[in-house]
mmCIF file of C-alpha atoms in Angstrom:
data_model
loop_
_atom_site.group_PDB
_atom_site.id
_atom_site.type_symbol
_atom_site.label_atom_id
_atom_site.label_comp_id
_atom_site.label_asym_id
_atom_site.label_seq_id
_atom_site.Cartn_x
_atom_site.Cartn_y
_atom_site.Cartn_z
ATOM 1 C CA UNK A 23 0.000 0.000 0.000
ATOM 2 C CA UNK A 24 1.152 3.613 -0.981
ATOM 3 C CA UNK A 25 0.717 6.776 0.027
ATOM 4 C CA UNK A 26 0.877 9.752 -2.210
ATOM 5 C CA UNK A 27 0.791 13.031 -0.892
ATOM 6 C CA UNK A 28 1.463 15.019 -4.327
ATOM 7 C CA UNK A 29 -2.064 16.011 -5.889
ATOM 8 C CA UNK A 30 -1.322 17.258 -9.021
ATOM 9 C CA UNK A 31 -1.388 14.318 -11.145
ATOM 10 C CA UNK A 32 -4.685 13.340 -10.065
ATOM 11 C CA UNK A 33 -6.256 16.728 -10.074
ATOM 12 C CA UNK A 34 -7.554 15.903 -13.842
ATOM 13 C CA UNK A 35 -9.005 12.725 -13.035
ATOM 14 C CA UNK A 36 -10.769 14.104 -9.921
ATOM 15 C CA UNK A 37 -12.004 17.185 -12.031
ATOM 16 C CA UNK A 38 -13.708 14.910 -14.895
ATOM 17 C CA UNK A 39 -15.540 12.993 -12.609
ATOM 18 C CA UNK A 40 -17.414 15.634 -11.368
ATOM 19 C CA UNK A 41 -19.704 15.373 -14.448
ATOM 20 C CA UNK A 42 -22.391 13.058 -12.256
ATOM 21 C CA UNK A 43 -25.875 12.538 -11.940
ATOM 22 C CA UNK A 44 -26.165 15.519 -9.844
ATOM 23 C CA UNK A 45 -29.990 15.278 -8.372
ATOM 24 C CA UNK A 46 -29.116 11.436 -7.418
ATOM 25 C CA UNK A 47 -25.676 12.955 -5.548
ATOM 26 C CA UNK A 48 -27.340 15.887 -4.243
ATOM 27 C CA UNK A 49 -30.250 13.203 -2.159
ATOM 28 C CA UNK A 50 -27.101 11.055 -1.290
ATOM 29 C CA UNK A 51 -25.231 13.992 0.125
ATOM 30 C CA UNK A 52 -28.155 15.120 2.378
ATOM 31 C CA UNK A 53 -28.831 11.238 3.300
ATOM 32 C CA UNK A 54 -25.660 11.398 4.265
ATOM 33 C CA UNK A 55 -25.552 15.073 6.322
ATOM 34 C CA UNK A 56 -28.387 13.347 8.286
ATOM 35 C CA UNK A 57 -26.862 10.177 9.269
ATOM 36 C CA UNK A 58 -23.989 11.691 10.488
ATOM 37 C CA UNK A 59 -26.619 14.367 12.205
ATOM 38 C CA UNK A 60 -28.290 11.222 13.865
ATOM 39 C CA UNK A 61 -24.993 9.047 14.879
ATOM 40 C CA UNK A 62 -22.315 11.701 15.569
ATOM 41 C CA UNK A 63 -24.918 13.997 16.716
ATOM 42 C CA UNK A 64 -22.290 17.561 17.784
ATOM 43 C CA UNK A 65 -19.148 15.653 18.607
ATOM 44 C CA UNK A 66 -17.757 13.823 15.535
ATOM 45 C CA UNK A 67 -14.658 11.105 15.998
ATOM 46 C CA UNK A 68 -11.695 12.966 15.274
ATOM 47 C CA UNK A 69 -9.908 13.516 11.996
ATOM 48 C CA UNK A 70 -8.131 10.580 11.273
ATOM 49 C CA UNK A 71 -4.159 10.588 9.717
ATOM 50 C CA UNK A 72 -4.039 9.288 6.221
ATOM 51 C CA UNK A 73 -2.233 6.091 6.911
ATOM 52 C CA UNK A 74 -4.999 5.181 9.393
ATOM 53 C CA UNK A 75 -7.391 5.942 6.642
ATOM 54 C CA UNK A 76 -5.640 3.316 4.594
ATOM 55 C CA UNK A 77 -5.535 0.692 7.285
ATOM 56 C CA UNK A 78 -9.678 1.879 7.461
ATOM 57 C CA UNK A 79 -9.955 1.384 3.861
ATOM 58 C CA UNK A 80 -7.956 -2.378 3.756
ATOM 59 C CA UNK A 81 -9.967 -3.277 6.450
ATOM 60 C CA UNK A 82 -13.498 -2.191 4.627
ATOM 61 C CA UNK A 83 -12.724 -3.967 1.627
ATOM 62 C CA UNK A 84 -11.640 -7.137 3.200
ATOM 63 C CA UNK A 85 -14.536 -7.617 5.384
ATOM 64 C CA UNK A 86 -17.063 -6.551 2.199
ATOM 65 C CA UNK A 87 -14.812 -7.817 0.089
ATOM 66 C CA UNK A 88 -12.488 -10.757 0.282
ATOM 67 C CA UNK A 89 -12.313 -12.364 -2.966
ATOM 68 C CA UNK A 90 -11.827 -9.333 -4.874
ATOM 69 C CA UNK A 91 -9.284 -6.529 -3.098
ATOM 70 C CA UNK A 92 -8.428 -3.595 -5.631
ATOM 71 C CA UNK A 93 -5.759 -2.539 -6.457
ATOM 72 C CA UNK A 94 -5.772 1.246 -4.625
ATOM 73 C CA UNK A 95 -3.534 4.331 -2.723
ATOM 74 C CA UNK A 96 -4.388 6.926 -0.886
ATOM 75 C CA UNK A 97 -3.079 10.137 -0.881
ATOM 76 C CA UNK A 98 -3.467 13.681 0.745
ATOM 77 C CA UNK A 99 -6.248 15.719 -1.268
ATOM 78 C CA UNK A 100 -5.322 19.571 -0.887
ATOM 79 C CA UNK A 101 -4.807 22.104 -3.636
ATOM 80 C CA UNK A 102 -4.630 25.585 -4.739
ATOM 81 C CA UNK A 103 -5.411 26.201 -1.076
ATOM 82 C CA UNK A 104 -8.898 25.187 -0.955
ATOM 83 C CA UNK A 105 -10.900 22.509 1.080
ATOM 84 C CA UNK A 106 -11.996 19.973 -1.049
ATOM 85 C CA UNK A 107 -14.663 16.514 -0.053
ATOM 86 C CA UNK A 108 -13.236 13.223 -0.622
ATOM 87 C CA UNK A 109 -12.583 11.638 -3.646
ATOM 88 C CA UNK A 110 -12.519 8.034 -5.541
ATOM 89 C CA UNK A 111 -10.534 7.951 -8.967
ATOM 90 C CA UNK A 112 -9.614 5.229 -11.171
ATOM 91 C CA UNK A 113 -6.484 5.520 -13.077
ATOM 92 C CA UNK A 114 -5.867 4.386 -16.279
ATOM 93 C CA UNK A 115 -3.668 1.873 -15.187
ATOM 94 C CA UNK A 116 -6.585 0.239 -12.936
ATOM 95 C CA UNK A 117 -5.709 1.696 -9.293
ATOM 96 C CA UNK A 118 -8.036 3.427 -6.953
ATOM 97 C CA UNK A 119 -7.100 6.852 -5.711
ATOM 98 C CA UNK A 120 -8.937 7.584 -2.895
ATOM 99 C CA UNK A 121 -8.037 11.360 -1.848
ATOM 100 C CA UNK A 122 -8.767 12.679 1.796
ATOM 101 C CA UNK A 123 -8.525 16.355 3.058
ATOM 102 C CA UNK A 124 -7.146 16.758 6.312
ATOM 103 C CA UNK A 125 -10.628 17.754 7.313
ATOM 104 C CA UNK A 126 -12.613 15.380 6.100
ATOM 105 C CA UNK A 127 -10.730 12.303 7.336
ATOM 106 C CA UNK A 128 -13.087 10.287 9.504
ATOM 107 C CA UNK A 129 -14.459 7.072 9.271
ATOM 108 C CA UNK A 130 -17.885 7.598 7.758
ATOM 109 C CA UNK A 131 -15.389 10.026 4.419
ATOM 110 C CA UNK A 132 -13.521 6.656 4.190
ATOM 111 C CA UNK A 133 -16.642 4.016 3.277
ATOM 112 C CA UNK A 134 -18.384 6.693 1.426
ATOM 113 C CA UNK A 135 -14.944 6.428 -0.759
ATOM 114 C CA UNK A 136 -14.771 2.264 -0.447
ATOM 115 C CA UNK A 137 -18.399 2.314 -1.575
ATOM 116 C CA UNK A 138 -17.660 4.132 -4.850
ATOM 117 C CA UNK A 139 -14.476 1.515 -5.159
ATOM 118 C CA UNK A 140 -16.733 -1.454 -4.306
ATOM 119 C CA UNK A 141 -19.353 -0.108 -7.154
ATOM 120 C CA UNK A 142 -17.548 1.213 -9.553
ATOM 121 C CA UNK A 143 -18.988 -0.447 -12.512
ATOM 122 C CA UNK A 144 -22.558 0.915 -11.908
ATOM 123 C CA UNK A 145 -20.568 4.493 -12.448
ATOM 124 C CA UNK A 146 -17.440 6.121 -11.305
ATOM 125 C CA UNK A 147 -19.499 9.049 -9.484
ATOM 126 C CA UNK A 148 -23.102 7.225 -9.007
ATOM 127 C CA UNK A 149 -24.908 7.860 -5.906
ATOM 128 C CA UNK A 150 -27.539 5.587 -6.570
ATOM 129 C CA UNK A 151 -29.135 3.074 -4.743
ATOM 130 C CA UNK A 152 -26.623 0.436 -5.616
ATOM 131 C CA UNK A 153 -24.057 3.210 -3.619
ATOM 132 C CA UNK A 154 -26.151 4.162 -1.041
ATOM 133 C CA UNK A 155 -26.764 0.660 -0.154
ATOM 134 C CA UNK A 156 -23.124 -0.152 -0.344
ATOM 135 C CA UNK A 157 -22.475 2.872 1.799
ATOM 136 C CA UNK A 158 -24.746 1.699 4.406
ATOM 137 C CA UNK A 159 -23.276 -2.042 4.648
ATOM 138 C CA UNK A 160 -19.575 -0.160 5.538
ATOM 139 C CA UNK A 161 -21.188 2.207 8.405
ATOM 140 C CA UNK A 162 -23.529 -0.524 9.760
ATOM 141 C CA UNK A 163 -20.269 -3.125 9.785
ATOM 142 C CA UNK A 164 -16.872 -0.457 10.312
ATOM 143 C CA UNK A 165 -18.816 2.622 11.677
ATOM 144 C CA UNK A 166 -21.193 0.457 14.229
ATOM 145 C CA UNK A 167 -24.407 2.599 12.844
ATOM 146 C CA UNK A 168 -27.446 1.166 12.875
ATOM 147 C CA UNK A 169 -28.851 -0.623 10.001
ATOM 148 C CA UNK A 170 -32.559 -0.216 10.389
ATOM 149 C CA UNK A 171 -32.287 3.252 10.899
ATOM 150 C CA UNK A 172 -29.927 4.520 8.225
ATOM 151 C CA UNK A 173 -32.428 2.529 5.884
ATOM 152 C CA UNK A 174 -35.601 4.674 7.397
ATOM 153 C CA UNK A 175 -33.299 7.295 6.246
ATOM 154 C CA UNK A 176 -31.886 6.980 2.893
ATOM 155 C CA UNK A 177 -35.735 6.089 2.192
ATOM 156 C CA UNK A 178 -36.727 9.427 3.470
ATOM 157 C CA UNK A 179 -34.343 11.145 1.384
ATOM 158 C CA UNK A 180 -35.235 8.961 -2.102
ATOM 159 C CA UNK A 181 -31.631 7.570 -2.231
ATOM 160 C CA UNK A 182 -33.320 3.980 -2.088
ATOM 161 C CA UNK A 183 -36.297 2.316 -2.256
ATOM 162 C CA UNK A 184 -38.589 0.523 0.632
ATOM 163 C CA UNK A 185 -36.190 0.613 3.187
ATOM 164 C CA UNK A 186 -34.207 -2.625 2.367
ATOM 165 C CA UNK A 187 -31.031 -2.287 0.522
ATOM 166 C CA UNK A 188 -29.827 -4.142 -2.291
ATOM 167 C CA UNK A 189 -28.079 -7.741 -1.156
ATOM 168 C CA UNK A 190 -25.291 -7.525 -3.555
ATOM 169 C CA UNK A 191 -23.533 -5.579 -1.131
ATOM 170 C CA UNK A 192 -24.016 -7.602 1.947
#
């Protein structure tokens, strides 16, 4: 496992995936605002440092996972002195490059990144209900939230359908 700290070469990668279904992304990201709301509540876990994120992400996709570990690195995510979110890239050589800004290194930024590794063939960016569902199996099984009610919730916000999620990713 490597860690890359130098952005730049994955900046254009990063940049064309932001070309998503933005309405599906936009009902994740508030499914998402709300679970945290409901399980961190005001005192989120503490930023993590990047090589704990990678021992995270190794564990996430081993437990999910077994049979099939990707090839992936993960690497600081800060340029041009902005803030960015986390990111999932695939390079053309077939790695993962999950990207994490200092301040957005806990453990519910990390599966939200596995689950876009784990589902990448439905769509690089897609925060559909093959993601969301995905998503949910990492916080229910490395997070410890609570399955029944992060359903209730991506339900309320439209990311998926009658509260079960789909049993690919379980």
């Amino acid at each position: 496992m490597t860690t890359v700290t130098d952005a730049s070469e994955h900046k254009e990668l990063v940049t064309a995936c932001l070309m998503a279904d933005h309405s599906a992304r936009e009902r994740f990201y508030a499914f998402e605002r709300a679970a945290r709301a409901v399980f961190e509540g005001d005192e989120p876990p503490p930023n993590l440092p990047l090589e704990a994120c990678s021992l995270l992400i190794e564990a996430a996709i081993v437990t999910v996972s077994p049979s099939s570990v990707p090839t992936w690195i993960v690497r600081d995510r800060h340029w041009d002195g902005t803030e960015a979110t986390g990111s999932c890239t695939l390079t053309p050589t077939g790695t993962f490059v999950v990207g994490l800004p200092p301040l957005r290194r806990r453990p519910w930024t990390v599966m939200h990144e596995v689950a876009h590794m784990l589902t990448w063939e439905d769509g690089p960016l897609g925060h559909g209900p093959t993601f969301a569902s995905a998503c949910i199996n990492l916080w229910v099984r490395l997070c410890g939230w609570e399955p029944a009610r992060l359903r209730a919730l991506a339900v309320e916000h439209g990311v998926i359908r009658g509260g079960t999620h789909d049993s690919r990713t379980t």
